[in-house]
XYZ file of C-alpha atoms in Angstrom:
735
model
C 14.999 26.697 27.313
C 11.324 26.381 28.737
C 9.183 23.283 28.411
C 7.308 24.648 26.159
C 9.650 25.527 23.733
C 11.393 21.739 24.220
C 7.860 20.451 23.351
C 7.390 22.309 20.190
C 11.099 21.400 19.153
C 9.994 17.759 19.320
C 6.958 17.940 17.990
C 6.953 16.535 14.201
C 4.897 19.320 11.715
C 3.319 17.555 9.386
C 4.074 18.321 5.381
C 1.854 20.980 3.859
C 0.936 21.848 0.390
C 2.817 19.863 -2.283
C 4.649 18.139 -0.519
C 2.247 16.870 1.799
C 0.916 15.486 -1.468
C 3.857 13.822 -2.999
C 4.541 11.870 0.732
C 0.529 10.682 0.982
C -0.463 7.600 1.795
C -3.678 8.323 2.260
C -5.808 6.352 -0.349
C -8.596 8.949 -0.732
C -5.301 11.615 -1.981
C -3.636 8.853 -3.863
C -6.831 7.635 -5.188
C -6.516 11.406 -6.827
C -3.306 11.539 -8.026
C -4.438 8.473 -10.093
C -7.311 10.793 -11.369
C -4.802 13.294 -12.706
C -2.541 11.415 -13.845
C -5.106 9.662 -16.130
C -6.261 12.725 -17.462
C -3.203 14.213 -18.133
C -2.010 11.017 -20.336
C -6.077 11.101 -21.820
C -4.873 14.488 -22.900
C -1.770 13.174 -24.445
C -3.057 10.585 -26.073
C -6.337 12.819 -27.679
C -3.712 14.981 -29.432
C -1.628 11.826 -31.026
C -5.443 10.603 -31.754
C -6.215 14.074 -33.796
C -2.653 14.438 -35.314
C -3.419 10.518 -37.091
C -6.943 11.589 -38.005
C -5.735 15.150 -39.613
C -3.292 12.788 -41.659
C -6.036 10.173 -42.721
C -9.038 13.215 -43.213
C -8.537 13.120 -47.087
C -6.506 10.185 -49.212
C -3.040 10.285 -49.937
C -1.763 13.128 -47.853
C 1.213 14.240 -46.338
C 1.249 16.126 -43.477
C 2.684 13.417 -40.864
C 5.371 10.824 -42.715
C 4.763 7.263 -42.247
C 7.582 6.612 -39.433
C 5.848 9.345 -37.090
C 2.503 7.930 -38.026
C 3.677 4.312 -36.725
C 4.803 6.278 -33.526
C 1.912 7.946 -33.084
C -1.119 5.009 -33.307
C 1.602 3.132 -31.226
C 1.873 5.411 -28.395
C -2.138 6.593 -28.646
C -2.953 2.787 -27.951
C -0.520 1.989 -25.306
C -1.303 5.576 -23.638
C -4.575 4.640 -23.812
C -4.617 1.418 -22.359
C -2.022 1.234 -19.409
C -1.524 5.429 -18.814
C -5.517 6.043 -18.864
C -7.395 3.248 -18.678
C -5.370 1.312 -15.884
C -4.692 4.719 -13.984
C -8.296 5.443 -14.236
C -9.271 2.193 -12.729
C -7.094 2.207 -9.920
C -7.875 5.959 -9.142
C -11.781 5.319 -8.550
C -10.916 1.779 -6.931
C -8.236 3.179 -4.283
C -10.394 6.215 -3.522
C -13.791 4.253 -3.402
C -13.054 0.759 -2.397
C -12.612 1.725 1.377
C -15.352 3.858 1.664
C -17.877 1.650 0.397
C -16.617 -1.336 2.667
C -16.146 0.763 5.548
C -12.766 1.125 5.754
C -10.378 3.756 7.481
C -7.702 2.803 4.808
C -6.486 0.486 2.375
C -5.011 -2.940 3.770
C -1.076 -1.324 2.878
C -1.009 2.454 2.623
C 2.426 2.259 1.889
C 2.096 -0.273 -0.824
C -0.735 1.659 -2.572
C 2.114 5.109 -2.548
C 4.542 3.121 -4.312
C 1.848 1.448 -7.082
C 0.812 5.138 -7.958
C 4.685 6.312 -8.350
C 5.359 3.690 -10.957
C 2.782 5.274 -13.198
C 4.209 8.491 -13.661
C 7.386 6.888 -13.503
C 6.097 4.372 -16.432
C 4.614 6.703 -18.462
C 7.479 9.581 -18.257
C 9.842 7.053 -19.355
C 7.548 5.546 -22.046
C 7.270 9.181 -23.858
C 10.536 9.783 -23.136
C 11.488 7.749 -25.835
C 10.591 10.564 -28.261
C 13.149 12.327 -27.065
C 15.857 9.477 -27.280
C 15.598 8.321 -31.000
C 11.782 7.198 -31.505
C 9.206 6.181 -30.053
C 8.120 2.554 -30.215
C 6.550 2.089 -33.675
C 5.193 -1.817 -33.658
C 1.760 -0.921 -32.640
C 0.537 -1.234 -28.973
C 0.757 -4.896 -29.262
C 4.612 -4.762 -30.624
C 4.202 -7.905 -32.525
C 7.372 -9.686 -33.146
C 9.345 -10.019 -35.002
C 8.677 -6.323 -35.805
C 10.307 -5.552 -32.469
C 13.037 -7.593 -33.002
C 16.237 -6.297 -33.257
C 17.153 -7.619 -37.165
C 13.654 -5.598 -37.605
C 13.739 -2.615 -35.911
C 17.081 -0.294 -34.077
C 14.551 1.533 -32.881
C 15.126 2.200 -28.808
C 11.883 2.944 -28.109
C 10.641 -0.462 -28.049
C 13.315 -0.986 -25.103
C 11.541 2.037 -23.788
C 8.316 0.508 -24.357
C 9.220 -2.657 -22.526
C 10.674 -1.483 -19.557
C 8.110 0.890 -19.187
C 5.273 -1.345 -19.257
C 7.186 -3.604 -16.967
C 7.159 -0.782 -14.656
C 3.174 -0.477 -14.802
C 2.686 -3.720 -14.756
C 4.573 -3.950 -11.310
C 2.332 -1.139 -10.315
C -0.757 -2.634 -11.400
C -0.045 -6.055 -9.250
C 0.668 -4.170 -6.197
C -2.489 -2.388 -6.122
C -4.432 -4.881 -7.240
C -3.367 -7.451 -4.611
C -4.029 -4.075 -2.250
C -7.374 -3.942 -3.320
C -7.822 -7.889 -2.505
C -6.340 -8.234 0.356
C -8.869 -4.667 1.866
C -11.688 -6.234 0.501
C -10.861 -10.102 2.242
C -9.898 -8.382 5.467
C -11.363 -4.823 6.295
C -15.129 -4.982 5.305
C -17.366 -3.253 8.025
C -19.445 -5.542 10.523
C -22.540 -6.988 9.028
C -20.767 -6.628 5.257
C -21.066 -10.319 3.775
C -20.039 -11.165 0.455
C -23.509 -11.039 -0.359
C -24.258 -7.809 0.753
C -20.650 -5.731 -0.897
C -21.887 -2.993 -3.421
C -21.973 -4.273 -7.079
C -19.007 -1.949 -7.738
C -17.094 -4.268 -4.968
C -17.537 -7.330 -6.629
C -16.659 -5.939 -10.178
C -13.732 -4.480 -8.697
C -12.619 -7.774 -6.822
C -13.195 -9.804 -9.619
C -10.813 -6.978 -11.604
C -8.082 -7.226 -9.493
C -7.853 -11.045 -9.513
C -7.839 -10.638 -13.277
C -5.024 -8.256 -13.053
C -3.438 -10.381 -10.831
C -3.639 -13.409 -13.307
C -3.408 -10.953 -16.895
C -0.102 -8.877 -15.947
C 2.100 -11.816 -15.182
C 1.502 -13.095 -18.544
C 2.256 -10.049 -20.523
C 5.575 -9.754 -18.065
C 6.814 -12.965 -19.134
C 6.350 -12.100 -22.753
C 8.559 -8.776 -22.293
C 11.173 -10.585 -20.163
C 11.786 -12.688 -23.317
C 11.560 -10.144 -25.959
C 13.937 -8.560 -23.581
C 16.605 -11.283 -23.579
C 16.268 -11.517 -27.350
C 16.954 -7.888 -28.139
C 19.736 -7.609 -25.318
C 21.298 -11.111 -24.826
C 21.035 -11.952 -28.599
C 18.446 -14.995 -28.022
C 15.539 -15.704 -30.455
C 12.375 -16.751 -28.481
C 10.370 -15.148 -31.775
C 12.678 -15.504 -34.201
C 11.635 -18.347 -36.455
C 14.923 -18.693 -38.745
C 16.524 -19.315 -35.656
C 14.348 -22.003 -33.877
C 11.768 -19.168 -32.461
C 8.126 -18.508 -33.252
C 6.589 -15.395 -34.004
C 3.049 -16.904 -33.094
C 4.030 -17.291 -29.442
C 4.254 -13.657 -29.071
C 0.649 -12.859 -30.084
C -0.553 -15.956 -27.791
C 1.356 -14.566 -25.042
C 0.432 -11.188 -25.431
C -3.110 -11.778 -26.332
C -3.283 -14.384 -22.934
C -2.802 -10.925 -21.438
C -4.697 -8.994 -23.843
C -7.975 -9.996 -23.894
C -8.593 -10.453 -19.863
C -7.456 -6.724 -20.288
C -10.301 -5.781 -21.997
C -12.316 -7.155 -19.225
C -10.140 -5.569 -16.546
C -10.930 -2.180 -18.105
C -14.816 -2.579 -18.412
C -15.800 -4.591 -15.290
C -15.235 -1.542 -13.119
C -16.903 0.372 -15.468
C -20.111 -2.535 -15.289
C -19.427 -1.700 -11.389
C -20.460 2.026 -11.976
C -23.358 1.531 -13.852
C -24.712 -1.246 -11.703
C -24.453 1.616 -8.798
C -25.197 4.494 -10.932
C -28.626 3.312 -13.158
C -30.739 1.917 -9.457
C -29.888 5.518 -7.716
C -31.416 7.431 -10.860
C -34.225 4.716 -11.229
C -35.178 4.376 -7.722
C -35.013 1.060 -7.752
C -32.735 -1.640 -6.242
C -30.903 -3.362 -9.456
C -32.861 -5.785 -10.874
C -31.417 -9.150 -10.039
C -28.451 -8.318 -8.144
C -27.204 -12.293 -7.855
C -27.170 -12.499 -11.422
C -25.310 -9.412 -12.001
C -22.790 -10.424 -9.345
C -22.190 -14.693 -10.633
C -22.077 -12.842 -14.193
C -19.221 -11.362 -12.916
C -17.459 -14.225 -11.580
C -18.135 -16.085 -15.154
C -17.173 -13.084 -17.104
C -13.795 -13.420 -14.883
C -13.189 -17.087 -15.765
C -14.360 -17.073 -19.110
C -11.999 -14.129 -20.096
C -9.015 -16.207 -19.707
C -10.377 -19.029 -21.900
C -10.871 -16.402 -25.220
C -7.437 -14.845 -26.161
C -6.945 -16.638 -29.661
C -10.319 -15.323 -31.217
C -7.519 -12.347 -31.911
C -5.489 -15.054 -33.653
C -8.099 -16.391 -36.031
C -5.879 -15.359 -39.118
C -2.679 -17.066 -38.210
C -4.035 -20.312 -39.313
C -4.319 -22.550 -35.825
C -6.342 -25.164 -37.084
C -10.038 -25.927 -37.165
C -9.943 -27.606 -33.888
C -8.562 -24.142 -32.033
C -11.158 -21.932 -34.022
C -13.687 -23.888 -32.906
C -13.021 -23.750 -29.477
C -12.004 -20.363 -29.619
C -15.119 -19.249 -31.353
C -17.468 -21.213 -28.862
C -15.801 -19.652 -26.017
C -16.009 -16.338 -27.279
C -19.947 -16.484 -28.414
C -20.514 -17.859 -24.656
C -18.600 -15.021 -22.912
C -21.759 -12.685 -24.508
C -23.993 -14.531 -22.283
C -23.177 -13.449 -18.859
C -22.598 -9.882 -20.241
C -25.987 -9.616 -22.120
C -27.729 -10.757 -18.459
C -25.963 -7.199 -17.164
C -27.317 -5.565 -20.130
C -30.993 -7.184 -19.013
C -30.609 -6.380 -15.596
C -29.333 -2.408 -15.702
C -32.464 -2.254 -18.382
C -35.249 -4.171 -16.220
C -33.876 -1.758 -13.272
C -34.907 1.337 -15.165
C -37.794 0.110 -16.279
C -40.792 1.320 -14.362
C -38.693 3.537 -12.229
C -38.617 6.769 -11.716
C -36.028 7.829 -13.499
C -34.218 11.302 -12.810
C -32.042 12.102 -16.218
C -29.208 13.490 -14.328
C -25.633 13.711 -16.551
C -25.079 10.546 -14.685
C -27.779 9.053 -16.094
C -27.602 9.809 -19.721
C -24.146 8.923 -19.532
C -24.973 5.480 -18.338
C -27.646 5.100 -21.204
C -25.039 6.392 -23.682
C -22.903 3.829 -22.182
C -25.477 0.846 -22.785
C -26.505 2.084 -26.528
C -22.509 2.420 -27.411
C -22.038 -0.617 -25.442
C -24.502 -3.046 -27.342
C -23.010 -1.806 -30.374
C -19.696 -2.858 -29.802
C -20.702 -5.727 -27.786
C -22.953 -7.019 -31.234
C -19.836 -6.264 -33.557
C -17.330 -8.691 -31.001
C -19.709 -11.341 -31.838
C -19.381 -10.975 -35.201
C -15.649 -10.812 -34.822
C -15.964 -14.335 -32.354
C -17.001 -16.188 -35.714
C -14.062 -17.410 -37.510
C -15.269 -17.272 -40.895
C -16.366 -13.349 -40.498
C -13.672 -12.416 -38.575
C -11.411 -14.104 -41.832
C -12.817 -11.255 -43.595
C -12.957 -8.222 -41.906
C -9.820 -9.094 -39.356
C -7.196 -6.130 -39.752
C -9.598 -3.669 -41.026
C -11.253 -0.979 -39.779
C -14.417 -3.031 -38.734
C -12.499 -3.989 -35.957
C -10.760 -0.478 -35.002
C -14.530 0.159 -34.810
C -15.499 -2.625 -32.622
C -12.627 -1.950 -30.346
C -13.775 1.587 -29.632
C -17.288 1.099 -29.532
C -16.651 -1.257 -26.377
C -13.397 0.808 -24.955
C -14.869 4.321 -25.637
C -18.339 3.783 -26.032
C -17.922 1.728 -22.857
C -15.360 2.827 -21.078
C -15.145 6.196 -21.227
C -18.979 7.222 -21.202
C -19.235 4.873 -18.001
C -15.973 6.704 -16.405
C -18.060 10.095 -17.218
C -20.912 8.825 -15.585
C -18.717 7.922 -12.407
C -17.659 11.393 -12.540
C -20.823 13.333 -12.591
C -21.719 10.619 -9.811
C -18.950 10.881 -7.229
C -17.465 14.246 -8.065
C -19.847 15.538 -5.195
C -18.105 13.306 -2.789
C -14.646 13.581 -3.430
C -14.650 17.303 -3.531
C -17.641 18.517 -1.753
C -18.929 20.633 -4.867
C -21.419 19.595 -7.726
C -20.287 19.813 -11.239
C -22.975 21.896 -13.288
C -25.868 20.006 -14.799
C -25.671 22.056 -17.726
C -22.181 21.844 -19.098
C -22.195 18.458 -18.227
C -25.190 17.937 -20.456
C -23.588 19.536 -23.440
C -20.513 17.347 -22.595
C -22.545 14.466 -23.277
C -24.292 15.178 -26.549
C -20.595 16.674 -27.584
C -19.469 13.430 -27.047
C -22.384 11.273 -28.161
C -22.456 12.674 -31.427
C -18.696 13.286 -31.840
C -18.254 9.831 -30.807
C -20.382 8.134 -33.300
C -19.289 10.075 -36.156
C -16.098 9.324 -35.313
C -16.514 5.643 -35.031
C -20.000 4.283 -36.298
C -18.811 5.164 -40.196
C -15.790 2.856 -39.821
C -17.773 -0.230 -39.969
C -18.458 0.573 -43.410
C -14.729 1.033 -44.512
C -13.912 -2.094 -42.756
C -16.625 -3.768 -45.355
C -15.374 -1.927 -47.862
C -11.428 -2.962 -47.401
C -9.882 -0.312 -45.751
C -6.964 -1.958 -43.639
C -5.956 -0.472 -39.999
C -2.785 0.443 -39.452
C -2.125 2.603 -42.747
C -1.235 6.108 -42.672
C -3.094 7.513 -45.816
C -5.146 5.583 -48.595
C -5.962 5.582 -52.214
C -8.847 7.852 -53.516
C -11.417 5.409 -53.695
C -15.315 5.855 -53.813
C -16.457 6.479 -49.870
C -13.278 6.338 -48.285
C -12.671 10.145 -48.365
C -16.129 10.771 -47.237
C -16.323 8.434 -44.420
C -12.645 9.470 -43.256
C -13.438 13.161 -43.104
C -16.555 12.597 -41.077
C -14.408 10.460 -38.435
C -11.910 13.550 -38.692
C -14.834 16.226 -37.909
C -16.113 13.640 -35.308
C -12.638 13.732 -33.260
C -12.745 17.415 -33.082
C -16.142 17.223 -31.723
C -15.308 14.839 -28.888
C -11.811 17.058 -28.101
C -14.375 19.834 -28.121
C -16.606 17.935 -25.294
C -13.023 16.735 -23.045
C -12.507 20.916 -23.340
C -16.039 21.057 -21.464
C -15.744 18.795 -19.341
C -12.065 19.825 -17.879
C -13.711 23.948 -18.134
C -16.645 22.361 -15.902
C -14.578 20.354 -13.154
C -11.905 23.707 -12.775
C -15.490 26.226 -12.422
C -17.068 23.609 -10.213
C -13.724 23.221 -7.762
C -14.105 27.214 -7.648
C -17.337 28.119 -7.434
C -19.398 25.278 -7.782
C -22.613 24.100 -5.639
C -21.656 22.953 -2.362
C -23.009 19.170 -2.164
C -23.606 17.793 1.356
C -23.196 14.227 2.590
C -25.743 12.590 0.110
C -26.482 14.544 -2.573
C -28.280 11.770 -4.492
C -29.744 10.127 -1.550
C -27.789 6.840 -2.686
C -27.843 3.877 -0.962
C -24.041 2.871 -0.214
C -21.503 3.457 3.050
C -19.381 6.018 0.715
C -22.328 8.516 1.267
C -22.445 8.574 4.860
C -18.726 10.168 5.197
C -18.495 14.033 4.819
C -17.892 15.315 1.380
C -14.575 15.271 1.125
C -14.228 12.513 3.380
C -11.897 13.323 6.180
C -8.310 11.409 6.585
C -9.675 8.683 8.846
C -12.878 8.452 6.453
C -16.031 8.146 8.907
C -17.312 9.496 12.502
C -19.281 6.364 12.642
C -19.825 3.785 9.794
C -23.801 3.088 9.886
C -24.638 -0.389 10.662
C -24.901 -2.996 7.555
C -28.149 -5.170 7.510
C -28.834 -4.827 3.769
C -26.919 -4.068 0.580
C -28.498 -0.550 1.338
C -27.249 0.339 4.337
C -27.884 4.253 3.554
C -31.576 3.692 2.651
C -31.861 1.609 5.651
C -30.504 4.418 7.900
C -33.077 6.748 6.484
C -36.133 4.422 6.799
C -35.692 2.775 10.036
C -39.404 1.755 10.233
C -38.848 -0.710 7.267
C -35.734 -2.196 8.328
C -35.480 -5.884 9.592
C -34.091 -6.219 12.762
C -31.189 -8.209 11.477
C -28.213 -8.935 14.311
C -25.128 -7.618 13.755
C -21.986 -9.982 14.289
C -19.792 -9.079 17.094
C -16.689 -7.326 16.478
C -14.626 -10.581 15.899
C -17.163 -12.642 13.924
C -16.604 -13.946 11.594
C -12.473 -14.439 12.162
C -10.947 -12.652 8.798
C -7.918 -14.456 7.164
C -4.831 -11.891 8.027
C -3.495 -9.573 5.746
C -0.121 -10.776 5.395
C -1.456 -14.465 4.869
C -4.073 -13.095 2.086
C -1.580 -10.739 -0.038
C 1.303 -13.564 0.342
C -0.973 -16.224 -1.795
C -2.517 -13.180 -4.171
C 1.494 -12.761 -4.412
C 1.826 -16.314 -5.086
C -1.008 -16.532 -7.400
C 0.748 -14.028 -9.808
C 4.193 -15.135 -9.631
C 2.751 -18.935 -10.457
C 1.336 -17.587 -13.776
C 4.666 -15.840 -14.536
C 6.261 -19.116 -14.186
C 3.509 -20.889 -16.325
C 4.243 -18.883 -19.212
C 7.911 -19.358 -19.092
C 7.595 -23.452 -18.552
C 4.933 -23.418 -21.510
C 7.560 -21.345 -23.633
C 9.934 -23.905 -22.839
C 7.909 -26.901 -23.448
C 6.817 -25.131 -27.018
C 9.765 -24.273 -27.760
C 11.621 -27.862 -26.296
C 9.356 -30.227 -26.972
C 8.058 -29.934 -30.328
C 9.296 -29.056 -34.037
C 11.217 -25.765 -32.355
C 13.277 -28.059 -30.458
C 17.232 -27.998 -30.146
C 18.757 -30.523 -27.739
C 19.187 -30.551 -24.024
C 22.342 -28.784 -24.061
C 25.526 -30.213 -21.576
C 23.264 -30.556 -18.231
C 24.353 -32.632 -15.230
C 21.377 -33.812 -13.434
C 23.502 -35.561 -11.327
C 25.097 -32.282 -9.714
C 21.421 -30.656 -9.978
C 19.765 -33.028 -8.095
C 22.205 -32.642 -5.389
C 21.885 -29.112 -4.884
C 18.157 -29.558 -5.376
C 17.847 -31.628 -2.194
C 18.887 -28.846 -0.443
C 16.146 -26.504 -1.515
C 13.651 -29.379 -0.777
C 14.878 -29.639 2.494
C 14.816 -26.213 3.379
C 11.136 -26.350 3.178
C 11.190 -28.879 6.018
C 13.573 -27.322 8.010
C 11.427 -23.918 7.540
C 8.028 -26.393 8.831
C 10.180 -27.225 12.278
C 11.112 -23.571 12.534
C 6.912 -22.541 12.484
C 6.500 -25.348 14.879
C 9.213 -24.155 17.304
C 7.269 -20.211 17.143
C 3.882 -21.777 17.759
C 5.179 -23.876 20.875
C 6.858 -20.363 22.007
C 10.613 -21.957 21.453
C 12.016 -18.562 20.032
C 15.667 -19.596 19.810
C 14.601 -23.252 18.360
C 12.724 -21.310 15.855
C 15.819 -19.028 15.383
C 18.203 -21.833 14.618
C 15.633 -23.468 11.916
C 15.412 -20.595 10.317
C 19.193 -20.015 9.706
C 19.564 -23.484 8.882
C 17.071 -22.793 6.065
C 18.513 -19.723 4.842
C 22.056 -22.465 4.593
C 20.179 -24.434 2.513
C 19.058 -21.940 0.295
C 22.769 -20.364 0.091
C 23.454 -23.984 -1.027
C 21.092 -24.008 -3.911
C 22.220 -20.767 -5.096
C 25.604 -21.620 -4.816
C 24.610 -24.681 -6.856
C 23.355 -22.722 -9.713
C 26.175 -20.680 -9.785
C 28.775 -23.221 -10.088
C 26.176 -24.928 -12.559
C 26.208 -21.669 -14.703
C 29.864 -21.087 -14.460
C 30.421 -24.641 -16.555
C 27.654 -23.790 -18.603
C 29.157 -20.731 -20.169
C 32.144 -21.710 -20.104
C 31.305 -24.539 -22.400
C 29.870 -21.654 -24.755
C 26.280 -22.735 -23.639
C 24.588 -19.265 -23.793
C 21.482 -17.709 -24.641
C 22.276 -16.670 -28.316
C 23.627 -20.060 -28.983
C 20.399 -21.840 -28.786
C 17.052 -21.750 -28.082
C 17.230 -24.411 -25.523
C 19.708 -22.436 -23.832
C 17.920 -19.000 -23.931
C 14.758 -20.628 -22.247
C 17.171 -22.579 -19.616
C 18.672 -19.447 -18.570
C 15.427 -17.402 -18.409
C 13.651 -20.168 -16.626
C 16.533 -21.207 -13.887
C 17.614 -17.508 -13.834
C 14.748 -15.763 -12.634
C 13.324 -18.767 -10.186
C 17.380 -17.982 -8.876
C 16.002 -14.551 -8.474
C 12.899 -15.808 -6.422
C 15.114 -17.753 -4.324
C 17.423 -14.809 -3.888
C 14.236 -12.523 -3.028
C 13.009 -15.422 -0.383
C 15.979 -15.489 1.236
C 16.572 -11.586 1.515
C 12.892 -11.942 3.260
C 13.937 -14.713 5.526
C 16.942 -12.664 6.967
C 14.519 -9.793 7.431
C 11.782 -11.617 9.329
C 14.930 -13.142 11.368
C 16.577 -9.750 12.212
C 13.316 -8.575 13.201
C 12.229 -11.598 15.235
C 15.937 -10.551 17.191
C 15.002 -7.479 17.827
C 11.272 -7.875 18.397
C 10.284 -5.802 15.656
C 7.310 -8.106 14.541
C 5.282 -8.034 17.769
C 2.290 -10.141 18.290
C 1.779 -10.720 14.351
C 5.258 -12.512 14.310
C 3.653 -15.996 13.844
C 1.531 -14.570 10.964
C 4.434 -13.061 9.488
C 6.549 -15.964 9.204
C 3.576 -18.277 8.102
C 3.261 -15.621 5.261
C 6.832 -15.911 4.562
C 6.851 -19.342 5.141
C 4.265 -19.626 2.202
C 6.180 -17.707 -0.210
C 9.439 -20.087 0.203
C 7.310 -23.020 -0.212
C 6.012 -21.737 -3.531
C 9.813 -21.229 -4.557
C 10.567 -24.888 -3.492
C 7.421 -26.206 -5.493
C 8.220 -24.127 -8.404
C 11.892 -25.702 -8.542
C 9.773 -29.103 -8.847
C 8.271 -28.341 -11.623
C 12.018 -26.881 -13.459
C 13.449 -29.722 -12.292
C 10.999 -31.962 -13.890
C 10.784 -30.697 -17.058
C 13.998 -29.207 -17.754
C 16.056 -32.004 -16.582
C 14.506 -34.932 -16.314
C 11.741 -34.076 -19.435
C 14.127 -33.674 -21.613
C 17.093 -35.824 -20.806
C 14.681 -38.777 -20.211
């Protein structure tokens, strides 16, 4: 065999075609797959909405039976939030964040691909429920006890729970990746104060995802325990509380609103200045108000619950917090408007969608302020007024903003321009159809029409306003078809875009259109917030020296990712412990059960000691004593195994004594909290074992100290969590 033939057989041929997309870890391709997936589910959610609106077009219609209607509105809401909104955000973030900060890729490309594939997996699981006995039917919020087995035997609820767990894990993984990418991979010169506002919004959004999704996951876990282990977290007749589900869901649900809308704020903040030919007015205020929104969004959840009877004190607190969060949101509206004033506005399709966004979002924001007032909320809660508000914010805000982003960045993604003529047709059809659909719902709400009903009586004004909404839905569908046609035609024969067709200012426009796999041939110097403007106008650029490539010293990616993961898991355990306290220290409590605090204390000492032995292992590693580090890592794992063995012993004795989740609310909260902690200990042991084996084989390379430190942070976190678990569950109940 010749040398050339031998060489040919040894060279791995990269995959092409469909296989290359399925196996890709390129952030741009992953971003495109997110966007395509969201468009597919957008079409599905749109069909579900059309079917509901046909049913509601006339009074006392029998086009759809009530059970199917319940399934459709549940699937429509769930699909739009989790399979359209979240993937659209992830798609744009994955594609644009590395380009806008001058990076080659995201920090963890394989984690990025894994996070994406959980989306179609979760979406297919959710929609498979139609063929597996019926789709979920309790609303996208799945209020208990409507989702509990005595009241709902539909297996679709289980599909809803499991699919949202998968989607939540993917969202957290993607958010952690974005956080690490922004913190560690910014180009030299791109200080935090020079980041594009889109990056600011995505960064805060990612933090919110890391903190909010675990609250939903904790509620999902408890409901799964109820449905499959016969516990009673949310069954009032057995010591549970249906209101607790609402609190836990909305601790996730209201930050989720800002998770969806903040990235749109970022898009608007990039597009309006470009088409006004002016820098954004008040960059610092826009950035600071984003941080304020992120903080305040975690404190307003219960304004969704004014009607449950929380009491005057909580109502006043959440009213004040809800009114306060309108301030930083309003700041942005004034900043965008001030940017346009005096500018040379170009009414491109992207700019038209930005203006449409401003109009519709302000209407939705004003109706939101009215709902933040408890007395007004009591009058219109669970009416079509709330449906109107919700859609003005998330359709008028989110969809209009995303459409602006599509027309703005489509040339960068594809190298082709979308048709401006078709784009303007889409805009006006969507604007008219949207207002025809949802504006009248405000009046339906004032007239007393409840939401979530499959039909309604023939009362004055009801039929006309509902028929208008149905016609508007059809007009929206036509506008979406125009958009899809525009995309298809433009991909085939659209005008070639060039690298920077809008004369924009941020770094992504320095790359080719579409960008190569490595993104940049050369990253332009970043001396201001508008590096592309500086590049085109060197005569007006101040001579600001760039920092050397190694300064400032950036945090290591492994450390940042573990700290973000710890923040997420801290929220998960916080919610579990809050549930334990609510159920066992207040009126729901049922006694401590047969816990042996002395035995538990003994194997707890082993876990606490493992943190000390891990510190010793890290010290040996810093001193270059590899064998000593390995020895102490092994001792750490042995102590962790002692803890797990003690926990297994305790579980065996408790179950033998018939202390099981279905027996009492204390048992349910005990096993759920300690069981998940035990799972985290086991995961930590696997991580320590992997690190130890890789060290012995030289697999960690020059980063071994950082990787061991990152693993150590997780292990210390597990130990700290047990301090709280032991103190609250064992000491708190017994003492």
